[in-house]
Short mmCIF file of C-alpha atoms in Angstrom, two decimals:
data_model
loop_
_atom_site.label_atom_id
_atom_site.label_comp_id
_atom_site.label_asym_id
_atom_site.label_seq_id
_atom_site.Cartn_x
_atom_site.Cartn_y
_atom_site.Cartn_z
CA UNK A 1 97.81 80.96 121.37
CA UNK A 2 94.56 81.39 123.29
CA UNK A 3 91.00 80.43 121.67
CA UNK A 4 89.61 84.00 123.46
CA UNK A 5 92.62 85.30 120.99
CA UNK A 6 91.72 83.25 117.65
CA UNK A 7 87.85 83.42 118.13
CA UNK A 8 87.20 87.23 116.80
CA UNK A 9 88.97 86.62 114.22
CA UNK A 10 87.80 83.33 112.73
CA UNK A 11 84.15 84.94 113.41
CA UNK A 12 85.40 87.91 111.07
CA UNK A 13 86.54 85.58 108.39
CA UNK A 14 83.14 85.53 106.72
CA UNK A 15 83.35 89.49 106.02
CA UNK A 16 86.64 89.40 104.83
CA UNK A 17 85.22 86.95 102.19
CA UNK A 18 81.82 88.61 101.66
CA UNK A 19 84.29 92.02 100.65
CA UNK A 20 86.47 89.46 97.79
CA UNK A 21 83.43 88.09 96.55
CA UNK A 22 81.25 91.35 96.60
CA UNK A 23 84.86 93.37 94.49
CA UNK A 24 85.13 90.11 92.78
CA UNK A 25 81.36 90.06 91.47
CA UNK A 26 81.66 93.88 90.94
CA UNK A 27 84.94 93.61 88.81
CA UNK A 28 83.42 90.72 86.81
CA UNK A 29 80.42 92.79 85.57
CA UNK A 30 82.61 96.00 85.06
CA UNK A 31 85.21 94.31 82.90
CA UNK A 32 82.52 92.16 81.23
CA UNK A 33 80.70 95.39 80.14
CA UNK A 34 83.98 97.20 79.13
CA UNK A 35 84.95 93.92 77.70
CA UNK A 36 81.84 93.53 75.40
CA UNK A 37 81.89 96.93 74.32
CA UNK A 38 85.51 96.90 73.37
CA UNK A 39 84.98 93.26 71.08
CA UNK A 40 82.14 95.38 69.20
CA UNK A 41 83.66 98.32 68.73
CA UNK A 42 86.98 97.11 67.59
CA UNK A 43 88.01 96.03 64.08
CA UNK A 44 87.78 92.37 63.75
CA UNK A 45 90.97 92.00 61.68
CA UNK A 46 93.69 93.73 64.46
CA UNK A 47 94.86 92.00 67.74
CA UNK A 48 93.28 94.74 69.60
CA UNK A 49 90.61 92.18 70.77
CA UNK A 50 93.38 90.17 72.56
CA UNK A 51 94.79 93.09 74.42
CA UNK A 52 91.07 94.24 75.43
CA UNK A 53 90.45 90.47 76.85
CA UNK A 54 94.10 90.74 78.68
CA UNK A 55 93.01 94.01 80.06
CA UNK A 56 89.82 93.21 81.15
CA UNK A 57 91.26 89.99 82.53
CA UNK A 58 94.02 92.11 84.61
CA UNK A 59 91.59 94.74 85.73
CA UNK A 60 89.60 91.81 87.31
CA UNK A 61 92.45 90.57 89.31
CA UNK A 62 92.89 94.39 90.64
CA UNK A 63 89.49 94.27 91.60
CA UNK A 64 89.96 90.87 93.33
CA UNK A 65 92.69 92.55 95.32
CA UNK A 66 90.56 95.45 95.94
CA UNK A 67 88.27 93.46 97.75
CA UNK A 68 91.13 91.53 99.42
CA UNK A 69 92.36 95.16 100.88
CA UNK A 70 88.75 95.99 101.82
CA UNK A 71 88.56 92.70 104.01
CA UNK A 72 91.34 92.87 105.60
CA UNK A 73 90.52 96.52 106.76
CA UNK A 74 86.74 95.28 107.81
CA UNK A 75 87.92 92.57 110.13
CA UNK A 76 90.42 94.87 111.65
CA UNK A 77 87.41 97.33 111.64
CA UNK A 78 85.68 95.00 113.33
CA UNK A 79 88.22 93.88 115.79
CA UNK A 80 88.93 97.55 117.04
CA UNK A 81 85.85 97.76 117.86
CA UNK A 82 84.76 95.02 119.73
CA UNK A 83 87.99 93.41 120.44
CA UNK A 84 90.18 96.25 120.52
CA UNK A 85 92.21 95.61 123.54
CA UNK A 86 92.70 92.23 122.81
CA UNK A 87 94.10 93.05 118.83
CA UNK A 88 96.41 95.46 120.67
CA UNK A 89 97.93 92.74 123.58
CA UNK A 90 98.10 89.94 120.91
CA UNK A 91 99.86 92.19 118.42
CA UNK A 92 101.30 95.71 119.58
CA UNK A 93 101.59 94.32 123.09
CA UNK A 94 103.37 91.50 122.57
CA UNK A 95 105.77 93.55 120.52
CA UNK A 96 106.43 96.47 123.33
CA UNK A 97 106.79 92.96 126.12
CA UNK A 98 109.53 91.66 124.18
CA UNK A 99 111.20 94.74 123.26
CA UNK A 100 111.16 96.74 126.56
CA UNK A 101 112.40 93.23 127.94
CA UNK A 102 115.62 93.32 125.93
CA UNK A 103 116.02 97.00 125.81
CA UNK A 104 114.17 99.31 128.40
CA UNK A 105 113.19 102.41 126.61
CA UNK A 106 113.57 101.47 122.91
CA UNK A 107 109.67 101.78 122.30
CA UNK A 108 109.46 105.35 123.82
CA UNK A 109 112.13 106.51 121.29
CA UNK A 110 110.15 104.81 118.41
CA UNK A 111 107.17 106.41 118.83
CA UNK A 112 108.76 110.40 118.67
CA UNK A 113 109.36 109.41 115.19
CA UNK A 114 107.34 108.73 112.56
CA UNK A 115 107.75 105.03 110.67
CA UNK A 116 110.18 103.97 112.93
CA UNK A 117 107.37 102.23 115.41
CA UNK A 118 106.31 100.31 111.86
CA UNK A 119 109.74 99.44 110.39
CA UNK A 120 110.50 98.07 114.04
CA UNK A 121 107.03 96.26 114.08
CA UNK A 122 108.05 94.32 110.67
CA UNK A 123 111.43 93.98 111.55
CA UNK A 124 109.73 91.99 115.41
CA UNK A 125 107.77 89.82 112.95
CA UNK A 126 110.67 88.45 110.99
CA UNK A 127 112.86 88.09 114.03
CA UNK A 128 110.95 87.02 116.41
CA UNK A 129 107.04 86.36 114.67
CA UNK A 130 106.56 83.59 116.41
CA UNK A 131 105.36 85.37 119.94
CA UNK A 132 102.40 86.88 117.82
CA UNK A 133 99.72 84.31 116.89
CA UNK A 134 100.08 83.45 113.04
CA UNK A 135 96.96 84.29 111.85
CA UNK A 136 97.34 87.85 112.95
CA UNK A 137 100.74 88.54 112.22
CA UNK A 138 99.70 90.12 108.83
CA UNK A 139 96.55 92.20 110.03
CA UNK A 140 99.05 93.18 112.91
CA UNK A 141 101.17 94.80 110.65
CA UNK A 142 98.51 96.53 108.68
CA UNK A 143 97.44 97.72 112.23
CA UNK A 144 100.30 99.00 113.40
CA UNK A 145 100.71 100.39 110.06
CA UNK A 146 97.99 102.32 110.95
CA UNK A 147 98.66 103.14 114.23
CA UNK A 148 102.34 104.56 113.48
CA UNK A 149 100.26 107.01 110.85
CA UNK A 150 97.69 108.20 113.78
CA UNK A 151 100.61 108.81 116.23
CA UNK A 152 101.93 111.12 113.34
CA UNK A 153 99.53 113.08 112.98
CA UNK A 154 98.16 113.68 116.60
CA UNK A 155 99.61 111.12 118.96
CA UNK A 156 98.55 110.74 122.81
CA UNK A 157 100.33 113.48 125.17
CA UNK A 158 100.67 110.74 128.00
CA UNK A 159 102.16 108.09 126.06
CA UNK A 160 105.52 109.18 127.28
CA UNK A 161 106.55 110.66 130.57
CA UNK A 162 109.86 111.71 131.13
CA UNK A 163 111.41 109.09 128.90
CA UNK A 164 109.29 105.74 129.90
CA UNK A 165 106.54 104.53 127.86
CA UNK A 166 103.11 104.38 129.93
CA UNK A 167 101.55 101.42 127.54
CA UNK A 168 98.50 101.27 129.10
CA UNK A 169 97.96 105.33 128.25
CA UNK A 170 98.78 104.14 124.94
CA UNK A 171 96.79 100.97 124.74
CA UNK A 172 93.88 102.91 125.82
CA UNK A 173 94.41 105.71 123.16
CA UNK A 174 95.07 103.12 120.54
CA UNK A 175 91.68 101.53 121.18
CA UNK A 176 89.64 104.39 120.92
CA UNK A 177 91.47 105.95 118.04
CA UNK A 178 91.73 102.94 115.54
CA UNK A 179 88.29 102.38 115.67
CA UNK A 180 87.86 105.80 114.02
CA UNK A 181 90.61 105.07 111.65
CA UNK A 182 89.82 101.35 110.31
CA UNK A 183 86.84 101.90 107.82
CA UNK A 184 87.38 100.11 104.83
CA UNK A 185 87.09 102.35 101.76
CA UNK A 186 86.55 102.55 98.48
CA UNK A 187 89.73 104.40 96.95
CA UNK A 188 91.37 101.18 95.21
CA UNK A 189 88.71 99.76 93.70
CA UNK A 190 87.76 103.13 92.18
CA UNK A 191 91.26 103.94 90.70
CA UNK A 192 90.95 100.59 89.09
CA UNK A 193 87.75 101.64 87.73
CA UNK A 194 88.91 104.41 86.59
CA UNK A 195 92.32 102.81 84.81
CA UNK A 196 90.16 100.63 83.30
CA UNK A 197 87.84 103.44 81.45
CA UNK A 198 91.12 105.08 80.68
CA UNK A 199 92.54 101.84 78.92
CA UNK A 200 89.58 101.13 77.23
CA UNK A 201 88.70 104.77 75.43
CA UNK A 202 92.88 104.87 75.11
CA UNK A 203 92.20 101.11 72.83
CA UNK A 204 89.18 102.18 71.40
CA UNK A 205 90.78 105.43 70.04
CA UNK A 206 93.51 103.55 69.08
CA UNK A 207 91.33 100.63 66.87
CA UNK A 208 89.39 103.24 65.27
CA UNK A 209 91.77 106.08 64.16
CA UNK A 210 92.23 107.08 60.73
#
């Protein structure tokens, strides 16, 4: 493995922890609030108060993981965008070398259908992971995760001709469209939100009945 290869993404490493610690933080105050108001609100003689502290306690690991899922798409945000060729030879590339290489073709027929280019990506990795540099073996397969869903919905027209993959038509299209497609967002850590403010009117309702 090349240090031009590993350097963009040690220098990402910081954001991916500034996104845990930043859910993590956010989480902590959430269920601490929820948590609080639950403890009051509750009788003091049921075991309601446990199951409000396990909650809250569970609710922060989902927003732990949040932020995990939000890191991992920032540094591949950020490697699309400055480093996108590179993610694409050290990951995709590598793949499409070693595949072609045993069986000429087999990529071209992947990509006319969709979830095949994915399953065949993961499948790679277990077989044959070690021609993909470890530490981006798992944001490879959230990128070509990615990438399989793109050429789904509107996939390059040039990718293909005649039956032979052009890869550098679809390097090049890859580049430019998962940078668009790589913003981390806010969708998990909301539905936990959300779950939680479910659970905890569902527990309160449930103390305070009758």
């Amino acid at each position: 493995m090349t240090l031009d290869a590993i350097k963009p993404l040690l220098g990402n490493g910081l954001q991916y922890v500034a996104e845990v610690l930043k859910c993590g933080a956010a989480g902590l105050f959430l269920s601490g609030a929820v948590l609080l108001a639950l403890l009051m609100a509750l009788p003091a003689s049921t075991g309601l108060k446990m199951v409000a502290m396990l909650g809250c306690l569970v609710a922060l690991v989902l927003y732990v993981l949040a932020g995990h899922q939000r890191g991992v798409m920032r540094v591949l945000s950020s490697l699309t965008h400055s480093h996108g060729g590179l993610l694409f030879d050290q990951t995709l590339g590598r793949f499409i070398q070693a595949t072609e290489a045993k069986r000429p073709g087999t990529v071209a027929g992947l990509l006319g259908v969709p979830g095949r280019l994915a399953d065949a990506f993961r499948q790679f990795l277990g077989n044959e992971g070690s021609l993909i540099p470890r530490p981006l073996r798992r944001l490879g397969a959230r990128y070509v995760d990615k990438l399989d869903e793109s050429l789904a919905e509107a996939g390059p027209t040039d990718a293909v001709v005649g039956g032979q993959l052009r890869e550098e038509a679809l390097r090049s299209w890859a580049v430019q469209r998962m940078g668009e497609q790589m913003a981390p967002g806010w969708d998990f850590f909301v539905f936990v939100a959300a779950a939680q403010s479910v659970f905890a009117v569902a527990l309160w309702w449930w103390g305070t009945r009758g």
